PDB file of C-alpha atoms in Angstrom:
ATOM      1  CA  MET A   1       0.000   0.000   0.000  1.00  0.00           C
ATOM      2  CA  ASP A   2       1.185   3.511  -0.748  1.00  0.00           C
ATOM      3  CA  GLN A   3       3.320   5.068   2.043  1.00  0.00           C
ATOM      4  CA  LEU A   4       1.315   8.310   2.010  1.00  0.00           C
ATOM      5  CA  LEU A   5      -1.924   6.362   2.343  1.00  0.00           C
ATOM      6  CA  THR A   6      -0.493   4.421   5.312  1.00  0.00           C
ATOM      7  CA  GLU A   7       0.623   7.656   6.980  1.00  0.00           C
ATOM      8  CA  ASP A   8      -2.779   9.217   6.324  1.00  0.00           C
ATOM      9  CA  ILE A   9      -4.788   6.330   7.806  1.00  0.00           C
ATOM     10  CA  ASN A  10      -2.610   6.344  10.932  1.00  0.00           C
ATOM     11  CA  HIS A  11      -2.984  10.114  11.208  1.00  0.00           C
ATOM     12  CA  ARG A  12      -6.787   9.845  10.852  1.00  0.00           C
ATOM     13  CA  LEU A  13      -6.980   7.050  13.420  1.00  0.00           C
ATOM     14  CA  ASN A  14      -5.003   9.142  15.901  1.00  0.00           C
ATOM     15  CA  ILE A  15      -7.356  12.077  15.325  1.00  0.00           C
ATOM     16  CA  PHE A  16     -10.301   9.722  15.921  1.00  0.00           C
ATOM     17  CA  ILE A  17      -8.797   8.575  19.246  1.00  0.00           C
ATOM     18  CA  LYS A  18      -8.335  12.196  20.332  1.00  0.00           C
ATOM     19  CA  PHE A  19     -11.893  12.972  19.297  1.00  0.00           C
ATOM     20  CA  LEU A  20     -13.240  10.047  21.344  1.00  0.00           C
ATOM     21  CA  ASN A  21     -11.169  10.951  24.397  1.00  0.00           C
ATOM     22  CA  ASN A  22     -12.211  14.609  24.210  1.00  0.00           C
ATOM     23  CA  SER A  23     -15.922  14.183  23.505  1.00  0.00           C
ATOM     24  CA  TRP A  24     -16.877  11.027  25.408  1.00  0.00           C
ATOM     25  CA  GLN A  25     -17.557  12.731  28.737  1.00  0.00           C
ATOM     26  CA  THR A  26     -19.950  15.142  27.042  1.00  0.00           C
ATOM     27  CA  MET A  27     -21.823  12.309  25.345  1.00  0.00           C
ATOM     28  CA  GLN A  28     -21.871   9.861  28.277  1.00  0.00           C
ATOM     29  CA  PRO A  29     -25.089  11.215  29.881  1.00  0.00           C
ATOM     30  CA  LEU A  30     -26.890  10.808  26.545  1.00  0.00           C
ATOM     31  CA  PHE A  31     -25.535   7.279  26.108  1.00  0.00           C
ATOM     32  CA  ASP A  32     -26.653   6.423  29.651  1.00  0.00           C
ATOM     33  CA  SER A  33     -30.183   7.736  29.098  1.00  0.00           C
ATOM     34  CA  ASP A  34     -30.671   6.021  25.723  1.00  0.00           C
ATOM     35  CA  LYS A  35     -33.107   3.160  26.299  1.00  0.00           C
ATOM     36  CA  THR A  36     -32.428   1.558  22.899  1.00  0.00           C
ATOM     37  CA  GLY A  37     -28.655   1.280  23.292  1.00  0.00           C
ATOM     38  CA  SER A  38     -28.286   2.460  19.707  1.00  0.00           C
ATOM     39  CA  LEU A  39     -27.200   6.058  20.232  1.00  0.00           C
ATOM     40  CA  GLN A  40     -23.638   5.176  21.205  1.00  0.00           C
ATOM     41  CA  ILE A  41     -22.986   2.768  18.337  1.00  0.00           C
ATOM     42  CA  ASP A  42     -24.693   5.046  15.790  1.00  0.00           C
ATOM     43  CA  TRP A  43     -22.631   8.007  17.048  1.00  0.00           C
ATOM     44  CA  LEU A  44     -19.403   6.001  16.865  1.00  0.00           C
ATOM     45  CA  GLN A  45     -20.129   4.770  13.330  1.00  0.00           C
ATOM     46  CA  ALA A  46     -21.197   8.195  12.045  1.00  0.00           C
ATOM     47  CA  ASN A  47     -18.044   9.830  13.366  1.00  0.00           C
ATOM     48  CA  TRP A  48     -15.907   6.969  12.053  1.00  0.00           C
ATOM     49  CA  GLU A  49     -17.356   7.542   8.590  1.00  0.00           C
ATOM     50  CA  MET A  50     -16.772  11.308   8.724  1.00  0.00           C
ATOM     51  CA  ILE A  51     -13.360  11.460  10.435  1.00  0.00           C
ATOM     52  CA  VAL A  52     -11.562   8.317   9.280  1.00  0.00           C
ATOM     53  CA  GLU A  53     -13.284   7.233   6.081  1.00  0.00           C
ATOM     54  CA  GLY A  54     -14.011  10.812   5.004  1.00  0.00           C
ATOM     55  CA  ALA A  55     -10.303  11.372   4.403  1.00  0.00           C
ATOM     56  CA  PHE A  56     -10.453   9.343   1.202  1.00  0.00           C
ATOM     57  CA  PRO A  57     -12.057  10.087  -2.159  1.00  0.00           C
ATOM     58  CA  ALA A  58     -15.715   9.010  -2.197  1.00  0.00           C
ATOM     59  CA  ASN A  59     -16.335   5.391  -3.182  1.00  0.00           C
ATOM     60  CA  GLU A  60     -12.597   4.520  -3.412  1.00  0.00           C
ATOM     61  CA  PHE A  61     -12.091   3.354   0.156  1.00  0.00           C
ATOM     62  CA  ILE A  62     -15.178   2.188   2.008  1.00  0.00           C
ATOM     63  CA  LEU A  63     -14.100   0.789   5.370  1.00  0.00           C
ATOM     64  CA  GLU A  64     -15.620  -2.042   7.326  1.00  0.00           C
ATOM     65  CA  SER A  65     -17.886  -0.893  10.144  1.00  0.00           C
ATOM     66  CA  TYR A  66     -16.417   0.443  13.334  1.00  0.00           C
ATOM     67  CA  GLY A  67     -17.074  -1.927  16.236  1.00  0.00           C
ATOM     68  CA  ASP A  68     -20.717  -2.969  16.180  1.00  0.00           C
ATOM     69  CA  GLY A  69     -21.609  -0.602  13.335  1.00  0.00           C
ATOM     70  CA  ALA A  70     -24.838   1.396  13.411  1.00  0.00           C
ATOM     71  CA  ASP A  71     -28.464   0.347  13.991  1.00  0.00           C
ATOM     72  CA  CYS A  72     -30.141   3.345  12.388  1.00  0.00           C
ATOM     73  CA  ASN A  73     -30.401   2.026   8.807  1.00  0.00           C
ATOM     74  CA  GLY A  74     -31.940  -1.403   9.019  1.00  0.00           C
ATOM     75  CA  ALA A  75     -29.713  -4.090   7.556  1.00  0.00           C
ATOM     76  CA  SER A  76     -26.825  -1.669   6.929  1.00  0.00           C
ATOM     77  CA  SER A  77     -24.236  -0.938   9.584  1.00  0.00           C
ATOM     78  CA  ARG A  78     -23.483   2.409   7.982  1.00  0.00           C
ATOM     79  CA  VAL A  79     -24.946   5.830   8.785  1.00  0.00           C
ATOM     80  CA  LEU A  80     -24.223   8.246   5.942  1.00  0.00           C
ATOM     81  CA  TYR A  81     -24.370   5.985   2.881  1.00  0.00           C
ATOM     82  CA  PRO A  82     -26.177   2.813   3.938  1.00  0.00           C
ATOM     83  CA  ASN A  83     -25.967   1.200   0.479  1.00  0.00           C
ATOM     84  CA  ARG A  84     -22.171   1.313   0.282  1.00  0.00           C
ATOM     85  CA  LEU A  85     -20.345  -1.973   0.803  1.00  0.00           C
ATOM     86  CA  PRO A  86     -16.860  -2.178   2.335  1.00  0.00           C
ATOM     87  CA  THR A  87     -13.916  -2.242  -0.061  1.00  0.00           C
ATOM     88  CA  HIS A  88     -11.164  -2.179   2.579  1.00  0.00           C
ATOM     89  CA  ARG A  89     -10.452  -3.096   6.148  1.00  0.00           C
ATOM     90  CA  ILE A  90      -7.858  -1.862   8.583  1.00  0.00           C
ATOM     91  CA  THR A  91      -5.161  -4.279   9.623  1.00  0.00           C
ATOM     92  CA  VAL A  92      -2.561  -3.656  12.276  1.00  0.00           C
ATOM     93  CA  ALA A  93       0.991  -4.897  12.847  1.00  0.00           C
ATOM     94  CA  GLY A  94       3.919  -4.058  15.100  1.00  0.00           C
ATOM     95  CA  SER A  95       5.350  -0.615  14.286  1.00  0.00           C
ATOM     96  CA  ASN A  96       8.824  -1.873  13.418  1.00  0.00           C
ATOM     97  CA  GLY A  97       7.897  -5.393  12.408  1.00  0.00           C
ATOM     98  CA  GLU A  98       8.263  -6.474  16.022  1.00  0.00           C
ATOM     99  CA  ALA A  99       5.874  -8.721  17.917  1.00  0.00           C
ATOM    100  CA  VAL A 100       3.153  -6.922  19.885  1.00  0.00           C
ATOM    101  CA  TYR A 101       1.748  -7.834  23.276  1.00  0.00           C
ATOM    102  CA  ASP A 102      -1.872  -8.948  23.651  1.00  0.00           C
ATOM    103  CA  VAL A 103      -2.900  -7.758  27.127  1.00  0.00           C
ATOM    104  CA  LEU A 104      -6.036  -9.887  27.001  1.00  0.00           C
ATOM    105  CA  GLY A 105      -4.366 -13.206  26.245  1.00  0.00           C
ATOM    106  CA  ARG A 106      -1.088 -12.185  27.910  1.00  0.00           C
ATOM    107  CA  GLN A 107       1.009 -13.268  24.966  1.00  0.00           C
ATOM    108  CA  LYS A 108       3.207 -11.839  22.224  1.00  0.00           C
ATOM    109  CA  LEU A 109       1.776 -11.841  18.708  1.00  0.00           C
ATOM    110  CA  ASP A 110       3.978 -12.162  15.644  1.00  0.00           C
ATOM    111  CA  THR A 111       2.299  -9.818  13.183  1.00  0.00           C
ATOM    112  CA  SER A 112       5.041  -9.996  10.551  1.00  0.00           C
ATOM    113  CA  ASP A 113       3.102 -12.575   8.489  1.00  0.00           C
ATOM    114  CA  GLU A 114      -0.415 -12.304   9.937  1.00  0.00           C
ATOM    115  CA  PRO A 115      -1.718  -8.843  10.899  1.00  0.00           C
ATOM    116  CA  ILE A 116      -4.437  -8.098  13.426  1.00  0.00           C
ATOM    117  CA  ILE A 117      -7.834  -7.131  11.994  1.00  0.00           C
ATOM    118  CA  PHE A 118      -8.906  -3.858  13.625  1.00  0.00           C
ATOM    119  CA  ASP A 119     -12.325  -3.661  15.301  1.00  0.00           C
ATOM    120  CA  ARG A 120     -12.475  -0.660  17.665  1.00  0.00           C
ATOM    121  CA  PHE A 121     -10.577   1.432  20.193  1.00  0.00           C
ATOM    122  CA  VAL A 122     -10.882   0.531  23.869  1.00  0.00           C
ATOM    123  CA  GLY A 123      -9.580   1.466  27.275  1.00  0.00           C
ATOM    124  CA  PHE A 124      -7.922  -1.165  29.418  1.00  0.00           C
ATOM    125  CA  ASP A 125      -7.584  -1.565  33.165  1.00  0.00           C
ATOM    126  CA  ARG A 126      -4.746  -3.936  34.025  1.00  0.00           C
ATOM    127  CA  LYS A 127      -6.752  -5.162  37.016  1.00  0.00           C
ATOM    128  CA  SER A 128      -9.849  -6.066  35.060  1.00  0.00           C
ATOM    129  CA  TRP A 129     -10.753  -5.999  31.384  1.00  0.00           C
ATOM    130  CA  TYR A 130     -11.137  -3.789  28.340  1.00  0.00           C
ATOM    131  CA  PHE A 131     -13.995  -1.311  28.091  1.00  0.00           C
ATOM    132  CA  GLU A 132     -15.365   1.068  25.496  1.00  0.00           C
ATOM    133  CA  LYS A 133     -14.722   4.236  27.463  1.00  0.00           C
ATOM    134  CA  PRO A 134     -11.826   6.679  27.755  1.00  0.00           C
ATOM    135  CA  ILE A 135      -8.977   6.720  27.945  1.00  0.00           C
ATOM    136  CA  PHE A 136      -8.748   4.982  24.585  1.00  0.00           C
ATOM    137  CA  THR A 137      -5.182   3.655  24.636  1.00  0.00           C
ATOM    138  CA  HIS A 138      -5.716   0.172  23.167  1.00  0.00           C
ATOM    139  CA  PHE A 139      -7.643  -1.429  20.358  1.00  0.00           C
ATOM    140  CA  LEU A 140      -9.723  -4.568  20.094  1.00  0.00           C
ATOM    141  CA  GLY A 141      -9.000  -6.808  17.145  1.00  0.00           C
ATOM    142  CA  GLU A 142      -8.923 -10.318  15.786  1.00  0.00           C
ATOM    143  CA  TYR A 143      -5.732 -12.328  15.364  1.00  0.00           C
ATOM    144  CA  LEU A 144      -5.888 -15.835  13.927  1.00  0.00           C
ATOM    145  CA  GLY A 145      -9.526 -16.141  15.028  1.00  0.00           C
ATOM    146  CA  ASP A 146      -8.943 -14.908  18.597  1.00  0.00           C
ATOM    147  CA  THR A 147     -10.008 -11.622  20.181  1.00  0.00           C
ATOM    148  CA  VAL A 148      -6.986  -9.556  21.205  1.00  0.00           C
ATOM    149  CA  VAL A 149      -6.356  -6.211  22.906  1.00  0.00           C
ATOM    150  CA  VAL A 150      -3.146  -4.385  22.019  1.00  0.00           C
ATOM    151  CA  LEU A 151      -1.654  -1.018  22.994  1.00  0.00           C
ATOM    152  CA  TRP A 152      -2.256   1.381  20.098  1.00  0.00           C
ATOM    153  CA  ALA A 153       1.130   3.087  20.528  1.00  0.00           C
ATOM    154  CA  ASP A 154       2.897  -0.189  19.632  1.00  0.00           C
ATOM    155  CA  VAL A 155       1.342  -0.632  16.196  1.00  0.00           C
ATOM    156  CA  LYS A 156       0.926   0.776  12.718  1.00  0.00           C
ATOM    157  CA  ALA A 157      -2.255   0.438  10.679  1.00  0.00           C
ATOM    158  CA  THR A 158      -2.609  -0.247   6.973  1.00  0.00           C
ATOM    159  CA  LEU A 159      -5.533  -0.533   4.589  1.00  0.00           C
ATOM    160  CA  GLU A 160      -6.182  -3.925   3.095  1.00  0.00           C
ATOM    161  CA  GLY A 161      -8.527  -4.266   0.188  1.00  0.00           C
TER     162      GLY A 161
END
C-alpha cells in the first residue's frame, strides 16, 4: 500500500482517538439515558465515517464498520451511505515489524506474516478488562480467530482491500 496512504490512515486514526477521548464525557449522559442502546454505536459509526473514512475520495475506500456498526439504517451498519459496501479493512501490525503484546491473552503476537484485523478502540484496566470508554489507549481486534487487545502506541495500521 502507498506510504502516504499508510501515513494518512494512521494520522486519521489518531485524530479519531483524540476525538473520542475529548468528547466522550460530554456524550456519556446521553448514552446512559438512551433506552435503545443504539445512540452510542450510531454516534461512533457516524463519526468513524466522517473522520476516518471521510479522508479518502468518495467510493474509493469504504471501510468495514467500526465496532458494532450502526443500527439506524436497518440491515446496513453504515450511517451516511447505507448502500455502500466495504472495499477495505484496517489491519494492524507491530510498528517496526516487532511482535506486539496482547494484554487480554497475555502473549506476544507475531504480526510480521499475519496482521491483526482492527475492530475498535478501547480502554484497558490492568486489574480487570477492556472497556469502550476513555482513555482509549488500546484497540480490540482479531488475530488468527482470537479476540486480542493491544496497545495502540505499539502498532501501525494499513488498509487492506
